[in-house]
Amino acid sequence: MKKFLILVIILISANSFANDNDWGKTGHRATAEIAEEYLTEKAKKAIDRILNGQGLAFVANYADDIKSDPDFREYGPWHYVNLAEGETEYDKATANPKGDLYQAILKCIEVLKNEDAPADKKEFYLKMLVHFVGDLHQPFHVGRAADKGGNDIQVRWYNQGSNLHRVWDSQMIDSYQMSYTELAENTRELTRAQIKAIEEGAVIDWVYESGEMADELYDSVEIGEKLGYEYMYHHLPTVLKQLQKGGIRLAKILNEIYG
Ligand code: ADE
Ligand code: ZN
Ligand code: ZN
């Protein structure tokens, strides 16, 4: 019995440490699935060819899956971009020379637009793009460097130790207990004008938008605070809107590349 209990404790803690660095798998897949609804026929065909028929949701977590492989270590900093508190301009001069989320998205677009790029390279960068546009819409992926985008802000999620970044990456979505397809099917109905407003702007504008959201959300918790139902009630609608915006904008980028 004691051995069994120890095993259960190990399994539970292993599970809580895993996957703590991104919109969880469900969030990334939901954004990718929403994007599928907004693709033009031409873009769909081009993507189908590149991904050999695999859907965008199927490849949405590839960029996380390769993180544990030392051969892909260089892509680690590509998942986030930091803006200091109140910083309103992305400064290329002070940007991370190893790359960041903004540079990553531009690089993916550049490769996918290049007709001479080999097929395997296109496949790699398309998978990365699907993931990164998701990351861009998790506000704390455009958080402050000083606390690693909220990773160093300790809170409790129900009865479990956690941090602000992880609550926004995965814990609200996981607690909601909807599959990615259910999330994609239950997005808010938008008017043509609302969709257009979401599509408006360039990648850098979306960076600033997430940065401003993060700036405000830092004040949504006290250090060490126990978060749960009430926090979900206030902030899950924002998470769901971000997943939808990410999907619409990912489709916009892909439609422009393959249009
Ligand atoms: N993940 C790891 N480091 C990070 C940072 N500085 N900002 C956002 N997300 C991160
Ligand atoms: Zn994250
Ligand atoms: Zn990521």
PDB file of C-alpha atoms and ligand atoms in Angstrom:
ATOM      1  CA  MET A   1       0.000   0.000   0.000  1.00  0.00           C
ATOM      2  CA  LYS A   2       2.806   2.378   0.948  1.00  0.00           C
ATOM      3  CA  LYS A   3       4.649   1.644  -2.288  1.00  0.00           C
ATOM      4  CA  PHE A   4       1.468   2.257  -4.225  1.00  0.00           C
ATOM      5  CA  LEU A   5       0.959   5.608  -2.513  1.00  0.00           C
ATOM      6  CA  ILE A   6       4.532   6.648  -3.250  1.00  0.00           C
ATOM      7  CA  LEU A   7       4.033   5.711  -6.902  1.00  0.00           C
ATOM      8  CA  VAL A   8       0.834   7.742  -7.071  1.00  0.00           C
ATOM      9  CA  ILE A   9       2.593  10.760  -5.543  1.00  0.00           C
ATOM     10  CA  ILE A  10       5.478  10.450  -8.021  1.00  0.00           C
ATOM     11  CA  LEU A  11       3.081  10.226 -10.962  1.00  0.00           C
ATOM     12  CA  ILE A  12       1.041  13.206  -9.804  1.00  0.00           C
ATOM     13  CA  SER A  13       4.096  15.399  -9.287  1.00  0.00           C
ATOM     14  CA  ALA A  14       5.696  14.298 -12.583  1.00  0.00           C
ATOM     15  CA  ASN A  15       2.485  15.319 -14.299  1.00  0.00           C
ATOM     16  CA  SER A  16       2.438  18.718 -12.620  1.00  0.00           C
ATOM     17  CA  PHE A  17       6.013  19.516 -13.650  1.00  0.00           C
ATOM     18  CA  ALA A  18       5.609  18.427 -17.236  1.00  0.00           C
ATOM     19  CA  ASN A  19       4.552  20.792 -19.971  1.00  0.00           C
ATOM     20  CA  ASP A  20       4.929  24.013 -18.032  1.00  0.00           C
ATOM     21  CA  ASN A  21       6.182  26.276 -20.717  1.00  0.00           C
ATOM     22  CA  ASP A  22       3.499  27.029 -23.258  1.00  0.00           C
ATOM     23  CA  TRP A  23      -0.200  27.400 -23.965  1.00  0.00           C
ATOM     24  CA  GLY A  24      -0.834  23.779 -23.034  1.00  0.00           C
ATOM     25  CA  LYS A  25      -1.328  21.300 -25.816  1.00  0.00           C
ATOM     26  CA  THR A  26      -5.072  21.958 -25.860  1.00  0.00           C
ATOM     27  CA  GLY A  27      -4.663  25.717 -26.295  1.00  0.00           C
ATOM     28  CA  HIS A  28      -2.258  25.364 -29.220  1.00  0.00           C
ATOM     29  CA  ARG A  29      -4.502  22.802 -30.913  1.00  0.00           C
ATOM     30  CA  ALA A  30      -7.607  24.956 -30.417  1.00  0.00           C
ATOM     31  CA  THR A  31      -5.928  27.953 -32.083  1.00  0.00           C
ATOM     32  CA  ALA A  32      -4.770  25.761 -34.981  1.00  0.00           C
ATOM     33  CA  GLU A  33      -8.231  24.216 -35.385  1.00  0.00           C
ATOM     34  CA  ILE A  34      -9.867  27.662 -35.396  1.00  0.00           C
ATOM     35  CA  ALA A  35      -7.385  28.791 -38.073  1.00  0.00           C
ATOM     36  CA  GLU A  36      -8.553  25.926 -40.345  1.00  0.00           C
ATOM     37  CA  GLU A  37     -12.023  27.528 -40.495  1.00  0.00           C
ATOM     38  CA  TYR A  38     -10.609  30.744 -41.925  1.00  0.00           C
ATOM     39  CA  LEU A  39      -8.229  29.332 -44.556  1.00  0.00           C
ATOM     40  CA  THR A  40      -8.847  29.919 -48.236  1.00  0.00           C
ATOM     41  CA  GLU A  41      -9.114  26.824 -50.451  1.00  0.00           C
ATOM     42  CA  LYS A  42      -5.794  27.718 -52.015  1.00  0.00           C
ATOM     43  CA  ALA A  43      -4.041  27.950 -48.663  1.00  0.00           C
ATOM     44  CA  LYS A  44      -5.633  24.670 -47.531  1.00  0.00           C
ATOM     45  CA  LYS A  45      -4.287  22.880 -50.582  1.00  0.00           C
ATOM     46  CA  ALA A  46      -0.777  24.288 -50.193  1.00  0.00           C
ATOM     47  CA  ILE A  47      -0.712  23.383 -46.486  1.00  0.00           C
ATOM     48  CA  ASP A  48      -2.035  19.898 -47.188  1.00  0.00           C
ATOM     49  CA  ARG A  49       0.826  19.326 -49.579  1.00  0.00           C
ATOM     50  CA  ILE A  50       3.473  20.590 -47.145  1.00  0.00           C
ATOM     51  CA  LEU A  51       2.105  18.638 -44.160  1.00  0.00           C
ATOM     52  CA  ASN A  52       1.212  15.494 -46.133  1.00  0.00           C
ATOM     53  CA  GLY A  53      -2.426  15.773 -45.107  1.00  0.00           C
ATOM     54  CA  GLN A  54      -1.837  16.320 -41.385  1.00  0.00           C
ATOM     55  CA  GLY A  55      -4.035  19.065 -39.971  1.00  0.00           C
ATOM     56  CA  LEU A  56      -2.736  22.228 -38.296  1.00  0.00           C
ATOM     57  CA  ALA A  57      -3.893  21.007 -34.863  1.00  0.00           C
ATOM     58  CA  PHE A  58      -1.878  17.831 -35.325  1.00  0.00           C
ATOM     59  CA  VAL A  59       1.385  19.761 -35.748  1.00  0.00           C
ATOM     60  CA  ALA A  60       0.631  22.625 -33.335  1.00  0.00           C
ATOM     61  CA  ASN A  61       2.801  21.280 -30.511  1.00  0.00           C
ATOM     62  CA  TYR A  62       5.785  20.210 -32.592  1.00  0.00           C
ATOM     63  CA  ALA A  63       7.821  23.236 -31.455  1.00  0.00           C
ATOM     64  CA  ASP A  64       7.382  22.089 -27.842  1.00  0.00           C
ATOM     65  CA  ASP A  65       8.040  18.441 -28.616  1.00  0.00           C
ATOM     66  CA  ILE A  66      11.498  19.239 -30.028  1.00  0.00           C
ATOM     67  CA  LYS A  67      12.515  21.314 -26.969  1.00  0.00           C
ATOM     68  CA  SER A  68      13.960  18.299 -25.173  1.00  0.00           C
ATOM     69  CA  ASP A  69      16.200  17.451 -28.151  1.00  0.00           C
ATOM     70  CA  PRO A  70      19.620  19.150 -27.805  1.00  0.00           C
ATOM     71  CA  ASP A  71      19.794  19.448 -31.606  1.00  0.00           C
ATOM     72  CA  PHE A  72      16.984  21.987 -31.425  1.00  0.00           C
ATOM     73  CA  ARG A  73      18.163  23.961 -28.399  1.00  0.00           C
ATOM     74  CA  GLU A  74      18.679  27.116 -30.478  1.00  0.00           C
ATOM     75  CA  TYR A  75      14.904  27.474 -30.845  1.00  0.00           C
ATOM     76  CA  GLY A  76      14.301  27.761 -27.075  1.00  0.00           C
ATOM     77  CA  PRO A  77      14.204  31.589 -26.963  1.00  0.00           C
ATOM     78  CA  TRP A  78      11.877  31.688 -29.985  1.00  0.00           C
ATOM     79  CA  HIS A  79       8.812  30.951 -27.829  1.00  0.00           C
ATOM     80  CA  TYR A  80       8.626  34.333 -26.110  1.00  0.00           C
ATOM     81  CA  VAL A  81       9.582  37.971 -26.414  1.00  0.00           C
ATOM     82  CA  ASN A  82      10.043  40.216 -23.418  1.00  0.00           C
ATOM     83  CA  LEU A  83       8.980  43.816 -23.096  1.00  0.00           C
ATOM     84  CA  ALA A  84       9.932  45.738 -19.960  1.00  0.00           C
ATOM     85  CA  GLU A  85       7.155  47.246 -17.827  1.00  0.00           C
ATOM     86  CA  GLY A  86       5.521  50.033 -19.823  1.00  0.00           C
ATOM     87  CA  GLU A  87       7.874  49.469 -22.788  1.00  0.00           C
ATOM     88  CA  THR A  88       5.944  50.295 -25.917  1.00  0.00           C
ATOM     89  CA  GLU A  89       8.548  49.803 -28.629  1.00  0.00           C
ATOM     90  CA  TYR A  90      10.269  46.619 -29.718  1.00  0.00           C
ATOM     91  CA  ASP A  91      13.916  47.624 -29.993  1.00  0.00           C
ATOM     92  CA  LYS A  92      15.863  45.486 -32.437  1.00  0.00           C
ATOM     93  CA  ALA A  93      19.125  46.791 -30.943  1.00  0.00           C
ATOM     94  CA  THR A  94      18.360  45.367 -27.494  1.00  0.00           C
ATOM     95  CA  ALA A  95      16.463  42.297 -28.739  1.00  0.00           C
ATOM     96  CA  ASN A  96      17.728  38.837 -27.826  1.00  0.00           C
ATOM     97  CA  PRO A  97      20.469  38.024 -30.391  1.00  0.00           C
ATOM     98  CA  LYS A  98      19.444  34.354 -30.133  1.00  0.00           C
ATOM     99  CA  GLY A  99      16.040  35.301 -31.491  1.00  0.00           C
ATOM    100  CA  ASP A 100      12.664  35.791 -29.892  1.00  0.00           C
ATOM    101  CA  LEU A 101       8.998  35.170 -30.650  1.00  0.00           C
ATOM    102  CA  TYR A 102       8.688  38.194 -32.928  1.00  0.00           C
ATOM    103  CA  GLN A 103      11.791  37.399 -34.948  1.00  0.00           C
ATOM    104  CA  ALA A 104      10.746  33.725 -35.057  1.00  0.00           C
ATOM    105  CA  ILE A 105       7.394  34.503 -36.670  1.00  0.00           C
ATOM    106  CA  LEU A 106       9.031  36.772 -39.262  1.00  0.00           C
ATOM    107  CA  LYS A 107      11.604  34.062 -40.038  1.00  0.00           C
ATOM    108  CA  CYS A 108       8.881  31.422 -40.518  1.00  0.00           C
ATOM    109  CA  ILE A 109       6.967  33.711 -42.888  1.00  0.00           C
ATOM    110  CA  GLU A 110      10.133  34.486 -44.842  1.00  0.00           C
ATOM    111  CA  VAL A 111      10.964  30.797 -45.360  1.00  0.00           C
ATOM    112  CA  LEU A 112       7.386  29.884 -46.303  1.00  0.00           C
ATOM    113  CA  LYS A 113       7.243  32.700 -48.854  1.00  0.00           C
ATOM    114  CA  ASN A 114      10.475  31.554 -50.461  1.00  0.00           C
ATOM    115  CA  GLU A 115       9.518  29.302 -53.359  1.00  0.00           C
ATOM    116  CA  ASP A 116      13.065  27.931 -53.536  1.00  0.00           C
ATOM    117  CA  ALA A 117      13.083  26.653 -49.944  1.00  0.00           C
ATOM    118  CA  PRO A 118      13.281  22.825 -49.805  1.00  0.00           C
ATOM    119  CA  ALA A 119      10.162  20.879 -48.794  1.00  0.00           C
ATOM    120  CA  ASP A 120      11.537  19.684 -45.433  1.00  0.00           C
ATOM    121  CA  LYS A 121      12.457  23.232 -44.469  1.00  0.00           C
ATOM    122  CA  LYS A 122       8.989  24.472 -45.379  1.00  0.00           C
ATOM    123  CA  GLU A 123       7.418  21.716 -43.310  1.00  0.00           C
ATOM    124  CA  PHE A 124       9.589  22.597 -40.295  1.00  0.00           C
ATOM    125  CA  TYR A 125       8.873  26.329 -40.431  1.00  0.00           C
ATOM    126  CA  LEU A 126       5.163  25.848 -41.057  1.00  0.00           C
ATOM    127  CA  LYS A 127       4.870  23.692 -37.944  1.00  0.00           C
ATOM    128  CA  MET A 128       6.866  26.271 -35.980  1.00  0.00           C
ATOM    129  CA  LEU A 129       4.654  29.122 -37.256  1.00  0.00           C
ATOM    130  CA  VAL A 130       1.437  27.379 -36.200  1.00  0.00           C
ATOM    131  CA  HIS A 131       2.863  27.052 -32.693  1.00  0.00           C
ATOM    132  CA  PHE A 132       4.381  30.522 -32.401  1.00  0.00           C
ATOM    133  CA  VAL A 133       1.247  32.406 -33.428  1.00  0.00           C
ATOM    134  CA  GLY A 134      -0.426  30.530 -30.572  1.00  0.00           C
ATOM    135  CA  ASP A 135       2.329  31.552 -28.149  1.00  0.00           C
ATOM    136  CA  LEU A 136       1.996  35.164 -29.277  1.00  0.00           C
ATOM    137  CA  HIS A 137      -1.572  35.218 -27.955  1.00  0.00           C
ATOM    138  CA  GLN A 138      -0.664  33.961 -24.482  1.00  0.00           C
ATOM    139  CA  PRO A 139      -0.093  37.409 -22.939  1.00  0.00           C
ATOM    140  CA  PHE A 140       2.717  36.205 -20.656  1.00  0.00           C
ATOM    141  CA  HIS A 141       4.745  35.112 -23.684  1.00  0.00           C
ATOM    142  CA  VAL A 142       5.138  38.874 -24.114  1.00  0.00           C
ATOM    143  CA  GLY A 143       5.816  39.487 -20.433  1.00  0.00           C
ATOM    144  CA  ARG A 144       8.723  40.944 -18.525  1.00  0.00           C
ATOM    145  CA  ALA A 145      12.215  39.454 -18.605  1.00  0.00           C
ATOM    146  CA  ALA A 146      12.735  40.131 -14.876  1.00  0.00           C
ATOM    147  CA  ASP A 147      10.231  37.430 -13.866  1.00  0.00           C
ATOM    148  CA  LYS A 148      10.540  35.286 -17.025  1.00  0.00           C
ATOM    149  CA  GLY A 149       7.096  36.212 -18.247  1.00  0.00           C
ATOM    150  CA  GLY A 150       5.443  35.388 -14.928  1.00  0.00           C
ATOM    151  CA  ASN A 151       7.267  32.056 -14.469  1.00  0.00           C
ATOM    152  CA  ASP A 152       8.904  33.441 -11.310  1.00  0.00           C
ATOM    153  CA  ILE A 153       5.637  34.739  -9.856  1.00  0.00           C
ATOM    154  CA  GLN A 154       4.600  31.982  -7.513  1.00  0.00           C
ATOM    155  CA  VAL A 155       0.888  31.433  -6.887  1.00  0.00           C
ATOM    156  CA  ARG A 156      -1.279  28.476  -5.937  1.00  0.00           C
ATOM    157  CA  TRP A 157      -3.640  26.892  -8.419  1.00  0.00           C
ATOM    158  CA  TYR A 158      -6.317  25.370  -6.208  1.00  0.00           C
ATOM    159  CA  ASN A 159      -4.164  23.326  -3.793  1.00  0.00           C
ATOM    160  CA  GLN A 160      -1.105  23.048  -5.961  1.00  0.00           C
ATOM    161  CA  GLY A 161       2.005  25.204  -6.170  1.00  0.00           C
ATOM    162  CA  SER A 162       2.129  27.034  -9.498  1.00  0.00           C
ATOM    163  CA  ASN A 163       3.092  30.313 -11.105  1.00  0.00           C
ATOM    164  CA  LEU A 164       1.277  33.026 -13.004  1.00  0.00           C
ATOM    165  CA  HIS A 165       2.718  31.962 -16.365  1.00  0.00           C
ATOM    166  CA  ARG A 166       1.560  28.379 -15.978  1.00  0.00           C
ATOM    167  CA  VAL A 167      -1.940  29.381 -14.887  1.00  0.00           C
ATOM    168  CA  TRP A 168      -2.256  31.244 -18.193  1.00  0.00           C
ATOM    169  CA  ASP A 169      -0.438  28.637 -20.313  1.00  0.00           C
ATOM    170  CA  SER A 170      -2.472  25.655 -19.335  1.00  0.00           C
ATOM    171  CA  GLN A 171      -4.140  25.493 -15.940  1.00  0.00           C
ATOM    172  CA  MET A 172      -7.230  27.573 -16.698  1.00  0.00           C
ATOM    173  CA  ILE A 173      -7.747  25.741 -20.002  1.00  0.00           C
ATOM    174  CA  ASP A 174      -7.137  22.306 -18.499  1.00  0.00           C
ATOM    175  CA  SER A 175      -9.500  23.004 -15.579  1.00  0.00           C
ATOM    176  CA  TYR A 176     -12.185  23.966 -18.080  1.00  0.00           C
ATOM    177  CA  GLN A 177     -12.029  20.372 -19.376  1.00  0.00           C
ATOM    178  CA  MET A 178     -12.970  20.940 -22.975  1.00  0.00           C
ATOM    179  CA  SER A 179     -11.229  19.236 -25.864  1.00  0.00           C
ATOM    180  CA  TYR A 180      -9.563  21.374 -28.499  1.00  0.00           C
ATOM    181  CA  THR A 181     -12.305  20.577 -30.991  1.00  0.00           C
ATOM    182  CA  GLU A 182     -14.984  21.581 -28.472  1.00  0.00           C
ATOM    183  CA  LEU A 183     -13.123  24.828 -27.839  1.00  0.00           C
ATOM    184  CA  ALA A 184     -12.867  25.477 -31.588  1.00  0.00           C
ATOM    185  CA  GLU A 185     -16.547  24.695 -32.146  1.00  0.00           C
ATOM    186  CA  ASN A 186     -17.720  26.953 -29.342  1.00  0.00           C
ATOM    187  CA  THR A 187     -15.980  30.192 -30.228  1.00  0.00           C
ATOM    188  CA  ARG A 188     -18.017  33.401 -30.161  1.00  0.00           C
ATOM    189  CA  GLU A 189     -19.916  34.247 -33.326  1.00  0.00           C
ATOM    190  CA  LEU A 190     -18.180  37.236 -34.884  1.00  0.00           C
ATOM    191  CA  THR A 191     -19.479  39.730 -37.398  1.00  0.00           C
ATOM    192  CA  ARG A 192     -17.482  40.370 -40.576  1.00  0.00           C
ATOM    193  CA  ALA A 193     -16.423  43.721 -39.051  1.00  0.00           C
ATOM    194  CA  GLN A 194     -15.195  42.045 -35.850  1.00  0.00           C
ATOM    195  CA  ILE A 195     -13.150  39.539 -37.834  1.00  0.00           C
ATOM    196  CA  LYS A 196     -11.666  42.366 -39.878  1.00  0.00           C
ATOM    197  CA  ALA A 197     -10.736  44.248 -36.733  1.00  0.00           C
ATOM    198  CA  ILE A 198      -8.919  41.178 -35.385  1.00  0.00           C
ATOM    199  CA  GLU A 199      -7.067  40.694 -38.688  1.00  0.00           C
ATOM    200  CA  GLU A 200      -5.986  44.327 -38.704  1.00  0.00           C
ATOM    201  CA  GLY A 201      -2.356  45.234 -38.162  1.00  0.00           C
ATOM    202  CA  ALA A 202       0.979  43.500 -38.478  1.00  0.00           C
ATOM    203  CA  VAL A 203       2.716  40.953 -36.250  1.00  0.00           C
ATOM    204  CA  ILE A 204       4.425  43.715 -34.270  1.00  0.00           C
ATOM    205  CA  ASP A 205       1.034  45.242 -33.386  1.00  0.00           C
ATOM    206  CA  TRP A 206      -0.080  41.888 -32.005  1.00  0.00           C
ATOM    207  CA  VAL A 207       3.134  41.729 -29.959  1.00  0.00           C
ATOM    208  CA  TYR A 208       2.270  45.089 -28.390  1.00  0.00           C
ATOM    209  CA  GLU A 209      -1.316  44.029 -27.804  1.00  0.00           C
ATOM    210  CA  SER A 210      -0.211  40.954 -25.826  1.00  0.00           C
ATOM    211  CA  GLY A 211       2.430  43.027 -24.029  1.00  0.00           C
ATOM    212  CA  GLU A 212      -0.194  45.510 -22.878  1.00  0.00           C
ATOM    213  CA  MET A 213      -2.463  42.716 -21.732  1.00  0.00           C
ATOM    214  CA  ALA A 214       0.374  41.140 -19.751  1.00  0.00           C
ATOM    215  CA  ASP A 215       1.195  44.511 -18.214  1.00  0.00           C
ATOM    216  CA  GLU A 216      -2.321  44.694 -16.799  1.00  0.00           C
ATOM    217  CA  LEU A 217      -2.564  41.027 -15.866  1.00  0.00           C
ATOM    218  CA  TYR A 218       0.527  41.217 -13.671  1.00  0.00           C
ATOM    219  CA  ASP A 219      -1.727  43.116 -11.260  1.00  0.00           C
ATOM    220  CA  SER A 220      -4.400  40.399 -11.313  1.00  0.00           C
ATOM    221  CA  VAL A 221      -2.653  38.390  -8.574  1.00  0.00           C
ATOM    222  CA  GLU A 222      -0.801  38.848  -5.303  1.00  0.00           C
ATOM    223  CA  ILE A 223       2.362  36.815  -4.884  1.00  0.00           C
ATOM    224  CA  GLY A 224       1.495  33.495  -3.242  1.00  0.00           C
ATOM    225  CA  GLU A 225      -2.246  34.004  -3.803  1.00  0.00           C
ATOM    226  CA  LYS A 226      -4.466  30.956  -4.052  1.00  0.00           C
ATOM    227  CA  LEU A 227      -6.261  31.063  -7.408  1.00  0.00           C
ATOM    228  CA  GLY A 228      -9.197  28.962  -8.502  1.00  0.00           C
ATOM    229  CA  TYR A 229     -12.849  29.319  -9.433  1.00  0.00           C
ATOM    230  CA  GLU A 230     -13.027  33.088  -9.080  1.00  0.00           C
ATOM    231  CA  TYR A 231      -9.870  33.713 -11.112  1.00  0.00           C
ATOM    232  CA  MET A 232     -11.203  31.368 -13.829  1.00  0.00           C
ATOM    233  CA  TYR A 233     -14.514  33.166 -13.866  1.00  0.00           C
ATOM    234  CA  HIS A 234     -12.789  36.504 -14.433  1.00  0.00           C
ATOM    235  CA  HIS A 235     -10.076  35.452 -16.881  1.00  0.00           C
ATOM    236  CA  LEU A 236     -11.129  32.376 -18.837  1.00  0.00           C
ATOM    237  CA  PRO A 237     -13.189  34.554 -21.248  1.00  0.00           C
ATOM    238  CA  THR A 238      -9.948  36.406 -22.074  1.00  0.00           C
ATOM    239  CA  VAL A 239      -8.134  33.107 -22.672  1.00  0.00           C
ATOM    240  CA  LEU A 240     -10.879  31.933 -25.034  1.00  0.00           C
ATOM    241  CA  LYS A 241     -10.823  35.236 -26.933  1.00  0.00           C
ATOM    242  CA  GLN A 242      -7.061  34.977 -27.293  1.00  0.00           C
ATOM    243  CA  LEU A 243      -7.312  31.439 -28.713  1.00  0.00           C
ATOM    244  CA  GLN A 244      -9.850  32.688 -31.256  1.00  0.00           C
ATOM    245  CA  LYS A 245      -7.801  35.762 -32.191  1.00  0.00           C
ATOM    246  CA  GLY A 246      -4.716  33.578 -32.588  1.00  0.00           C
ATOM    247  CA  GLY A 247      -6.604  31.283 -34.959  1.00  0.00           C
ATOM    248  CA  ILE A 248      -7.971  34.121 -37.079  1.00  0.00           C
ATOM    249  CA  ARG A 249      -4.546  35.787 -37.313  1.00  0.00           C
ATOM    250  CA  LEU A 250      -2.736  32.531 -38.079  1.00  0.00           C
ATOM    251  CA  ALA A 251      -5.172  32.011 -40.975  1.00  0.00           C
ATOM    252  CA  LYS A 252      -4.604  35.574 -42.123  1.00  0.00           C
ATOM    253  CA  ILE A 253      -0.829  35.009 -42.254  1.00  0.00           C
ATOM    254  CA  LEU A 254      -1.227  31.689 -44.081  1.00  0.00           C
ATOM    255  CA  ASN A 255      -3.752  33.106 -46.558  1.00  0.00           C
ATOM    256  CA  GLU A 256      -1.315  35.911 -47.358  1.00  0.00           C
ATOM    257  CA  ILE A 257       1.549  33.471 -47.886  1.00  0.00           C
ATOM    258  CA  TYR A 258      -0.415  31.106 -50.127  1.00  0.00           C
ATOM    259  CA  GLY A 259      -2.981  33.538 -51.555  1.00  0.00           C
TER     260      GLY A 259
HETATM  261  N1  ADE B   1       9.712  31.174 -20.776  1.00  0.00           N
HETATM  262  C1  ADE B   1      10.977  31.064 -20.363  1.00  0.00           C
HETATM  263  N2  ADE B   1      11.547  32.272 -20.186  1.00  0.00           N
HETATM  264  C2  ADE B   1      10.592  33.183 -20.497  1.00  0.00           C
HETATM  265  C3  ADE B   1      10.564  34.576 -20.517  1.00  0.00           C
HETATM  266  N3  ADE B   1      11.622  35.305 -20.189  1.00  0.00           N
HETATM  267  N4  ADE B   1       9.411  35.186 -20.906  1.00  0.00           N
HETATM  268  C4  ADE B   1       8.355  34.446 -21.241  1.00  0.00           C
HETATM  269  N5  ADE B   1       8.321  33.111 -21.251  1.00  0.00           N
HETATM  270  C5  ADE B   1       9.443  32.484 -20.878  1.00  0.00           C
HETATM  271 ZN    ZN B   2       4.325  29.495 -21.776  1.00  0.00          ZN
HETATM  272 ZN    ZN B   3       5.883  27.715 -27.324  1.00  0.00          ZN
END
